[in-house]
Amino acid sequence: MGMKTNCISENNTEANCKLTDLVCLPHTLLPRIVVVGGGFAGLALVEGLKKQKVQVILIDRNNFHQFQPLFYQVATSALEPDSIVFPFRKQISGYKNVSFRLAEVQEVQPSINTIVTDKGSLTYDYLVLATGTATNFFGMENVERNSLGMKDIRDSLNIRHMMLQNLEQAAITCDDEERDALTNFVIVGGGPAGVEMAGALAEFCKYILPKDYPEYPSSIMNIFLVEAMDKLLIAMSEKASSKTLTYLENLNVTVLLNESVSNYDGRVVQTKNGKRILAKNLIWTAGVKGDFPKGIDQKHVVKGNRLKTDAYLKVDGQENIYAIGDIAALISEATPKGHPQVAQTAIQQGKHLARTLVNIINKKTVNPFKYKDKGSLATVGKRRAVADLGKLRFGGYFAWLLWSIVHLMSISGFRNKLLVGFNWVISYFSYEKSKRVIIRNFKHDSTTETPSKNNSNHDLEKDINSQKSSIDA
């Protein structure tokens, strides 16, 4: 397959590149594989290709890999962001056939094997889309405008600053209703991210709030977890769901099942069943949608804005474009909705596609992708977790210990593992979250007018009290 080089430089270096409308790349006669996205899937693919006779170009809008499972710990001040991010250039240091480019891909042009980025264009022989997902607000503009998702390390920092700013403001205000709004938290979505966030906030309320904010009782901070289905952790077993509900209730989290949010104006959460919750903190973990550049025919896009692929992870209708990770939907009789959008799927697909591409280039037989379910884990605060491992279903301390080991080993970089492990040891014995600093002011990009408080005081209090009473009963 003939190569199109974007920039030729001597001795396979990039020193002699000139500024053009092209992204400057090293000269090579090897097949070029462009990987868009450095999440779990993209990095697993790069790792599998690092010693092969191919040129690999990794492109990402960030210059670092993010460990998403621990975003909630950054949001609740348990970890600093640099503990769970790792620079791509350090990751690929020593990979002679891999280059990184900081750019955002805007369009794919399959007819000429080209991608267009905000920094210029480049050609490929094989293109792999591993761009992941974005928060899905299901078309609710007010909710999107006034709440925060948790799909990026910046989102986690925004949540942290929002929470701390509101708690500080609650100590300042003399308005009881305003204080309630500032100290009430609503988490939408009962999957792992929502459950883990609710557990972490509950422990913050129990152990940190009384020490840091003696101006008001910790009981003023109410945490609501809203789930549209009739159980939490819908992808896990009934036992895991039941235990999780018990753990959260023991932490005084108000869990609302069979309930969904219909509107949020920045102050009042409205549900489809008519409930209203006074809260200035809404964290949205209720859904995701595929996030990929334009240029792929919409007829190859399926539910959840995911790219439909064949059994070899090739995008339908394309000859040399592949999709892996959360963005990919391998539809079959065994997986009519595609594979679960979790890290294990992404890692396995990345490793499999590396072998597949090498075999295609060497004209060898390729095998279809087969997912191996290694089980699921979710934690609910410290020393509590649930685990589904094959036929084993258990919860409690040992599940939490297993969760901790698995996540610690999955973090990129020895330094990051050491930092996270050290922070966890400190927290284990003290419940201390020492990262409670506001380093920049957070403000919602919202033009929504706050509604009159006088019209809703009694009804809102009645809603909140009745919801907590029903849980206690």
GROMACS .gro file of N, CA, C and O in nm, residues 334-412:
model
  316
  334ALA      N    1  -2.542  -1.250   1.971
  334ALA     CA    2  -2.497  -1.258   2.111
  334ALA      C    3  -2.494  -1.122   2.178
  334ALA      O    4  -2.513  -1.111   2.300
  335THR      N    5  -2.470  -1.017   2.099
  335THR     CA    6  -2.463  -0.880   2.155
  335THR      C    7  -2.550  -0.787   2.070
  335THR      O    8  -2.499  -0.704   1.994
  336PRO      N    9  -2.682  -0.797   2.084
  336PRO     CA   10  -2.771  -0.714   2.001
  336PRO      C   11  -2.759  -0.564   2.028
  336PRO      O   12  -2.796  -0.483   1.943
  337LYS      N   13  -2.708  -0.528   2.146
  337LYS     CA   14  -2.689  -0.387   2.179
  337LYS      C   15  -2.542  -0.346   2.179
  337LYS      O   16  -2.506  -0.237   2.222
  338GLY      N   17  -2.457  -0.437   2.129
  338GLY     CA   18  -2.314  -0.410   2.136
  338GLY      C   19  -2.258  -0.453   2.270
  338GLY      O   20  -2.331  -0.496   2.360
  339HIS      N   21  -2.127  -0.445   2.285
  339HIS     CA   22  -2.062  -0.484   2.410
  339HIS      C   23  -2.075  -0.374   2.515
  339HIS      O   24  -2.098  -0.257   2.481
  340PRO      N   25  -2.063  -0.409   2.643
  340PRO     CA   26  -2.072  -0.307   2.748
  340PRO      C   27  -1.963  -0.202   2.732
  340PRO      O   28  -1.850  -0.232   2.695
  341GLN      N   29  -2.000  -0.077   2.761
  341GLN     CA   30  -1.906   0.034   2.747
  341GLN      C   31  -1.824   0.050   2.875
  341GLN      O   32  -1.842   0.143   2.953
  342VAL      N   33  -1.732  -0.043   2.893
  342VAL     CA   34  -1.647  -0.046   3.012
  342VAL      C   35  -1.503  -0.060   2.970
  342VAL      O   36  -1.471  -0.092   2.854
  343ALA      N   37  -1.412  -0.036   3.065
  343ALA     CA   38  -1.269  -0.036   3.034
  343ALA      C   39  -1.221  -0.170   2.982
  343ALA      O   40  -1.138  -0.175   2.890
  344GLN      N   41  -1.271  -0.281   3.039
  344GLN     CA   42  -1.224  -0.412   2.995
  344GLN      C   43  -1.256  -0.438   2.848
  344GLN      O   44  -1.174  -0.494   2.776
  345THR      N   45  -1.374  -0.397   2.804
  345THR     CA   46  -1.407  -0.412   2.662
  345THR      C   47  -1.310  -0.334   2.576
  345THR      O   48  -1.258  -0.384   2.475
  346ALA      N   49  -1.285  -0.210   2.615
  346ALA     CA   50  -1.196  -0.123   2.537
  346ALA      C   51  -1.055  -0.181   2.528
  346ALA      O   52  -0.995  -0.184   2.420
  347ILE      N   53  -1.003  -0.227   2.640
  347ILE     CA   54  -0.867  -0.283   2.642
  347ILE      C   55  -0.858  -0.408   2.555
  347ILE      O   56  -0.764  -0.424   2.476
  348GLN      N   57  -0.956  -0.496   2.569
  348GLN     CA   58  -0.954  -0.619   2.489
  348GLN      C   59  -0.966  -0.589   2.340
  348GLN      O   60  -0.901  -0.653   2.257
  349GLN      N   61  -1.050  -0.493   2.303
  349GLN     CA   62  -1.065  -0.459   2.162
  349GLN      C   63  -0.937  -0.396   2.107
  349GLN      O   64  -0.898  -0.423   1.994
  350GLY      N   65  -0.872  -0.311   2.188
  350GLY     CA   66  -0.747  -0.251   2.144
  350GLY      C   67  -0.639  -0.355   2.118
  350GLY      O   68  -0.571  -0.353   2.015
  351LYS      N   69  -0.626  -0.451   2.209
  351LYS     CA   70  -0.526  -0.557   2.191
  351LYS      C   71  -0.559  -0.645   2.070
  351LYS      O   72  -0.470  -0.683   1.993
  352HIS      N   73  -0.688  -0.677   2.055
  352HIS     CA   74  -0.730  -0.763   1.944
  352HIS      C   75  -0.707  -0.694   1.809
  352HIS      O   76  -0.656  -0.757   1.715
  353LEU      N   77  -0.742  -0.565   1.802
  353LEU     CA   78  -0.725  -0.496   1.675
  353LEU      C   79  -0.578  -0.481   1.637
  353LEU      O   80  -0.544  -0.484   1.518
  354ALA      N   81  -0.490  -0.469   1.734
  354ALA     CA   82  -0.346  -0.464   1.704
  354ALA      C   83  -0.302  -0.591   1.632
  354ALA      O   84  -0.233  -0.585   1.529
  355ARG      N   85  -0.347  -0.705   1.684
  355ARG     CA   86  -0.313  -0.833   1.617
  355ARG      C   87  -0.377  -0.841   1.479
  355ARG      O   88  -0.316  -0.888   1.383
  356THR      N   89  -0.501  -0.794   1.470
  356THR     CA   90  -0.573  -0.800   1.343
  356THR      C   91  -0.505  -0.717   1.235
  356THR      O   92  -0.486  -0.764   1.121
  357LEU      N   93  -0.466  -0.595   1.267
  357LEU     CA   94  -0.403  -0.508   1.169
  357LEU      C   95  -0.268  -0.563   1.123
  357LEU      O   96  -0.234  -0.558   1.004
  358VAL      N   97  -0.192  -0.617   1.217
  358VAL     CA   98  -0.064  -0.678   1.179
  358VAL      C   99  -0.086  -0.796   1.085
  358VAL      O  100  -0.016  -0.811   0.984
  359ASN      N  101  -0.186  -0.877   1.113
  359ASN     CA  102  -0.215  -0.991   1.026
  359ASN      C  103  -0.265  -0.947   0.889
  359ASN      O  104  -0.231  -1.008   0.787
  360ILE      N  105  -0.345  -0.842   0.885
  360ILE     CA  106  -0.394  -0.791   0.755
  360ILE      C  107  -0.277  -0.741   0.672
  360ILE      O  108  -0.266  -0.771   0.552
  361ILE      N  109  -0.187  -0.664   0.734
  361ILE     CA  110  -0.071  -0.611   0.661
  361ILE      C  111   0.019  -0.723   0.612
  361ILE      O  112   0.073  -0.717   0.501
  362ASN      N  113   0.030  -0.829   0.691
  362ASN     CA  114   0.115  -0.943   0.653
  362ASN      C  115   0.039  -1.050   0.576
  362ASN      O  116   0.092  -1.159   0.553
  363LYS      N  117  -0.087  -1.016   0.539
  363LYS     CA  118  -0.171  -1.106   0.459
  363LYS      C  119  -0.191  -1.242   0.528
  363LYS      O  120  -0.180  -1.348   0.464
  364LYS      N  121  -0.217  -1.236   0.656
  364LYS     CA  122  -0.245  -1.357   0.733
  364LYS      C  123  -0.393  -1.361   0.773
  364LYS      O  124  -0.464  -1.263   0.762
  365THR      N  125  -0.436  -1.475   0.821
  365THR     CA  126  -0.575  -1.493   0.862
  365THR      C  127  -0.605  -1.408   0.986
  365THR      O  128  -0.523  -1.399   1.077
  366VAL      N  129  -0.724  -1.347   0.988
  366VAL     CA  130  -0.766  -1.269   1.104
  366VAL      C  131  -0.884  -1.337   1.171
  366VAL      O  132  -0.964  -1.406   1.107
  367ASN      N  133  -0.895  -1.316   1.300
  367ASN     CA  134  -1.002  -1.379   1.378
  367ASN      C  135  -1.100  -1.273   1.428
  367ASN      O  136  -1.062  -1.159   1.455
  368PRO      N  137  -1.227  -1.310   1.444
  368PRO     CA  138  -1.325  -1.216   1.496
  368PRO      C  139  -1.299  -1.186   1.643
  368PRO      O  140  -1.237  -1.265   1.715
  369PHE      N  141  -1.348  -1.071   1.687
  369PHE     CA  142  -1.331  -1.032   1.827
  369PHE      C  143  -1.426  -1.110   1.916
  369PHE      O  144  -1.544  -1.125   1.885
  370LYS      N  145  -1.375  -1.161   2.027
  370LYS     CA  146  -1.458  -1.229   2.127
  370LYS      C  147  -1.428  -1.169   2.263
  370LYS      O  148  -1.315  -1.172   2.311
  371TYR      N  149  -1.532  -1.116   2.324
  371TYR     CA  150  -1.516  -1.050   2.454
  371TYR      C  151  -1.516  -1.152   2.567
  371TYR      O  152  -1.600  -1.242   2.572
  372LYS      N  153  -1.423  -1.137   2.658
  372LYS     CA  154  -1.417  -1.222   2.778
  372LYS      C  155  -1.454  -1.139   2.899
  372LYS      O  156  -1.380  -1.049   2.940
  373ASP      N  157  -1.570  -1.167   2.955
  373ASP     CA  158  -1.618  -1.092   3.071
  373ASP      C  159  -1.539  -1.133   3.195
  373ASP      O  160  -1.550  -1.246   3.243
  374LYS      N  161  -1.461  -1.041   3.249
  374LYS     CA  162  -1.379  -1.070   3.367
  374LYS      C  163  -1.447  -1.029   3.497
  374LYS      O  164  -1.387  -1.038   3.605
  375GLY      N  165  -1.572  -0.986   3.485
  375GLY     CA  166  -1.647  -0.950   3.605
  375GLY      C  167  -1.662  -0.800   3.621
  375GLY      O  168  -1.607  -0.721   3.545
  376SER      N  169  -1.740  -0.761   3.720
  376SER     CA  170  -1.769  -0.620   3.746
  376SER      C  171  -1.750  -0.588   3.893
  376SER      O  172  -1.778  -0.671   3.981
  377LEU      N  173  -1.703  -0.465   3.918
  377LEU     CA  174  -1.681  -0.418   4.055
  377LEU      C  175  -1.735  -0.276   4.069
  377LEU      O  176  -1.730  -0.197   3.974
  378ALA      N  177  -1.786  -0.245   4.185
  378ALA     CA  178  -1.828  -0.107   4.215
  378ALA      C  179  -1.812  -0.084   4.364
  378ALA      O  180  -1.841  -0.173   4.444
  379THR      N  181  -1.763   0.034   4.399
  379THR     CA  182  -1.741   0.065   4.540
  379THR      C  183  -1.842   0.168   4.588
  379THR      O  184  -1.890   0.251   4.512
  380VAL      N  185  -1.876   0.158   4.716
  380VAL     CA  186  -1.972   0.251   4.778
  380VAL      C  187  -1.907   0.306   4.903
  380VAL      O  188  -1.931   0.258   5.014
  381GLY      N  189  -1.821   0.404   4.885
  381GLY     CA  190  -1.749   0.457   5.000
  381GLY      C  191  -1.635   0.364   5.041
  381GLY      O  192  -1.601   0.268   4.972
  382LYS      N  193  -1.577   0.393   5.158
  382LYS     CA  194  -1.463   0.316   5.205
  382LYS      C  195  -1.507   0.187   5.271
  382LYS      O  196  -1.603   0.185   5.349
  383ARG      N  197  -1.439   0.078   5.236
  383ARG     CA  198  -1.460  -0.055   5.294
  383ARG      C  199  -1.590  -0.120   5.250
  383ARG      O  200  -1.629  -0.222   5.305
  384ARG      N  201  -1.657  -0.063   5.153
  384ARG     CA  202  -1.780  -0.124   5.101
  384ARG      C  203  -1.773  -0.130   4.950
  384ARG      O  204  -1.746  -0.028   4.885
  385ALA      N  205  -1.797  -0.245   4.894
  385ALA     CA  206  -1.801  -0.261   4.749
  385ALA      C  207  -1.881  -0.386   4.716
  385ALA      O  208  -1.912  -0.466   4.804
  386VAL      N  209  -1.914  -0.400   4.589
  386VAL     CA  210  -1.983  -0.521   4.542
  386VAL      C  211  -1.905  -0.577   4.424
  386VAL      O  212  -1.840  -0.504   4.349
  387ALA      N  213  -1.910  -0.710   4.409
  387ALA     CA  214  -1.834  -0.776   4.304
  387ALA      C  215  -1.916  -0.887   4.241
  387ALA      O  216  -1.980  -0.966   4.311
  388ASP      N  217  -1.915  -0.891   4.108
  388ASP     CA  218  -1.970  -1.002   4.030
  388ASP      C  219  -1.856  -1.062   3.950
  388ASP      O  220  -1.808  -1.002   3.853
  389LEU      N  221  -1.807  -1.176   3.992
  389LEU     CA  222  -1.695  -1.242   3.925
  389LEU      C  223  -1.738  -1.382   3.884
  389LEU      O  224  -1.735  -1.475   3.964
  390GLY      N  225  -1.781  -1.396   3.758
  390GLY     CA  226  -1.834  -1.524   3.715
  390GLY      C  227  -1.958  -1.560   3.795
  390GLY      O  228  -2.053  -1.484   3.804
  391LYS      N  229  -1.953  -1.676   3.859
  391LYS     CA  230  -2.066  -1.718   3.942
  391LYS      C  231  -2.057  -1.665   4.084
  391LYS      O  232  -2.151  -1.682   4.164
  392LEU      N  233  -1.946  -1.601   4.117
  392LEU     CA  234  -1.929  -1.545   4.251
  392LEU      C  235  -1.997  -1.409   4.262
  392LEU      O  236  -1.978  -1.321   4.178
  393ARG      N  237  -2.076  -1.391   4.367
  393ARG     CA  238  -2.143  -1.265   4.394
  393ARG      C  239  -2.119  -1.231   4.542
  393ARG      O  240  -2.163  -1.304   4.630
  394PHE      N  241  -2.046  -1.125   4.569
  394PHE     CA  242  -2.020  -1.091   4.708
  394PHE      C  243  -2.000  -0.941   4.724
  394PHE      O  244  -1.982  -0.868   4.627
  395GLY      N  245  -2.005  -0.896   4.847
  395GLY     CA  246  -1.987  -0.755   4.878
  395GLY      C  247  -1.918  -0.736   5.011
  395GLY      O  248  -1.886  -0.834   5.080
  396GLY      N  249  -1.891  -0.611   5.045
  396GLY     CA  250  -1.827  -0.583   5.172
  396GLY      C  251  -1.680  -0.549   5.161
  396GLY      O  252  -1.633  -0.500   5.058
  397TYR      N  253  -1.605  -0.579   5.267
  397TYR     CA  254  -1.466  -0.538   5.276
  397TYR      C  255  -1.378  -0.604   5.170
  397TYR      O  256  -1.296  -0.537   5.106
  398PHE      N  257  -1.393  -0.736   5.149
  398PHE     CA  258  -1.306  -0.804   5.053
  398PHE      C  259  -1.334  -0.759   4.910
  398PHE      O  260  -1.242  -0.752   4.828
  399ALA      N  261  -1.459  -0.728   4.881
  399ALA     CA  262  -1.491  -0.674   4.749
  399ALA      C  263  -1.426  -0.537   4.731
  399ALA      O  264  -1.373  -0.505   4.624
  400TRP      N  265  -1.426  -0.456   4.838
  400TRP     CA  266  -1.362  -0.325   4.832
  400TRP      C  267  -1.210  -0.339   4.816
  400TRP      O  268  -1.148  -0.265   4.739
  401LEU      N  269  -1.151  -0.434   4.887
  401LEU     CA  270  -1.007  -0.457   4.876
  401LEU      C  271  -0.971  -0.499   4.734
  401LEU      O  272  -0.873  -0.449   4.676
  402LEU      N  273  -1.051  -0.587   4.674
  402LEU     CA  274  -1.028  -0.630   4.537
  402LEU      C  275  -1.043  -0.512   4.441
  402LEU      O  276  -0.961  -0.494   4.350
  403TRP      N  277  -1.148  -0.432   4.461
  403TRP     CA  278  -1.168  -0.312   4.378
  403TRP      C  279  -1.045  -0.221   4.385
  403TRP      O  280  -0.999  -0.170   4.282
  404SER      N  281  -0.994  -0.200   4.505
  404SER     CA  282  -0.878  -0.112   4.523
  404SER      C  283  -0.755  -0.164   4.450
  404SER      O  284  -0.684  -0.088   4.383
  405ILE      N  285  -0.728  -0.294   4.461
  405ILE     CA  286  -0.610  -0.353   4.397
  405ILE      C  287  -0.621  -0.344   4.246
  405ILE      O  288  -0.526  -0.304   4.177
  406VAL      N  289  -0.737  -0.381   4.193
  406VAL     CA  290  -0.758  -0.378   4.047
  406VAL      C  291  -0.739  -0.237   3.992
  406VAL      O  292  -0.670  -0.217   3.891
  407HIS      N  293  -0.797  -0.138   4.057
  407HIS     CA  294  -0.787  -0.002   4.006
  407HIS      C  295  -0.646   0.054   4.023
  407HIS      O  296  -0.597   0.127   3.936
  408LEU      N  297  -0.581   0.022   4.133
  408LEU     CA  298  -0.445   0.071   4.155
  408LEU      C  299  -0.350   0.017   4.048
  408LEU      O  300  -0.267   0.089   3.994
  409MET      N  301  -0.365  -0.111   4.016
  409MET     CA  302  -0.278  -0.173   3.916
  409MET      C  303  -0.307  -0.124   3.775
  409MET      O  304  -0.221  -0.133   3.687
  410SER      N  305  -0.426  -0.070   3.754
  410SER     CA  306  -0.465  -0.026   3.619
  410SER      C  307  -0.420   0.116   3.588
  410SER      O  308  -0.424   0.158   3.472
  411ILE      N  309  -0.378   0.191   3.689
  411ILE     CA  310  -0.336   0.329   3.668
  411ILE      C  311  -0.202   0.333   3.595
  411ILE      O  312  -0.112   0.255   3.625
  412SER      N  313  -0.189   0.423   3.499
  412SER     CA  314  -0.064   0.435   3.422
  412SER      C  315   0.044   0.503   3.505
  412SER      O  316   0.020   0.604   3.570
   0.00000   0.00000   0.00000
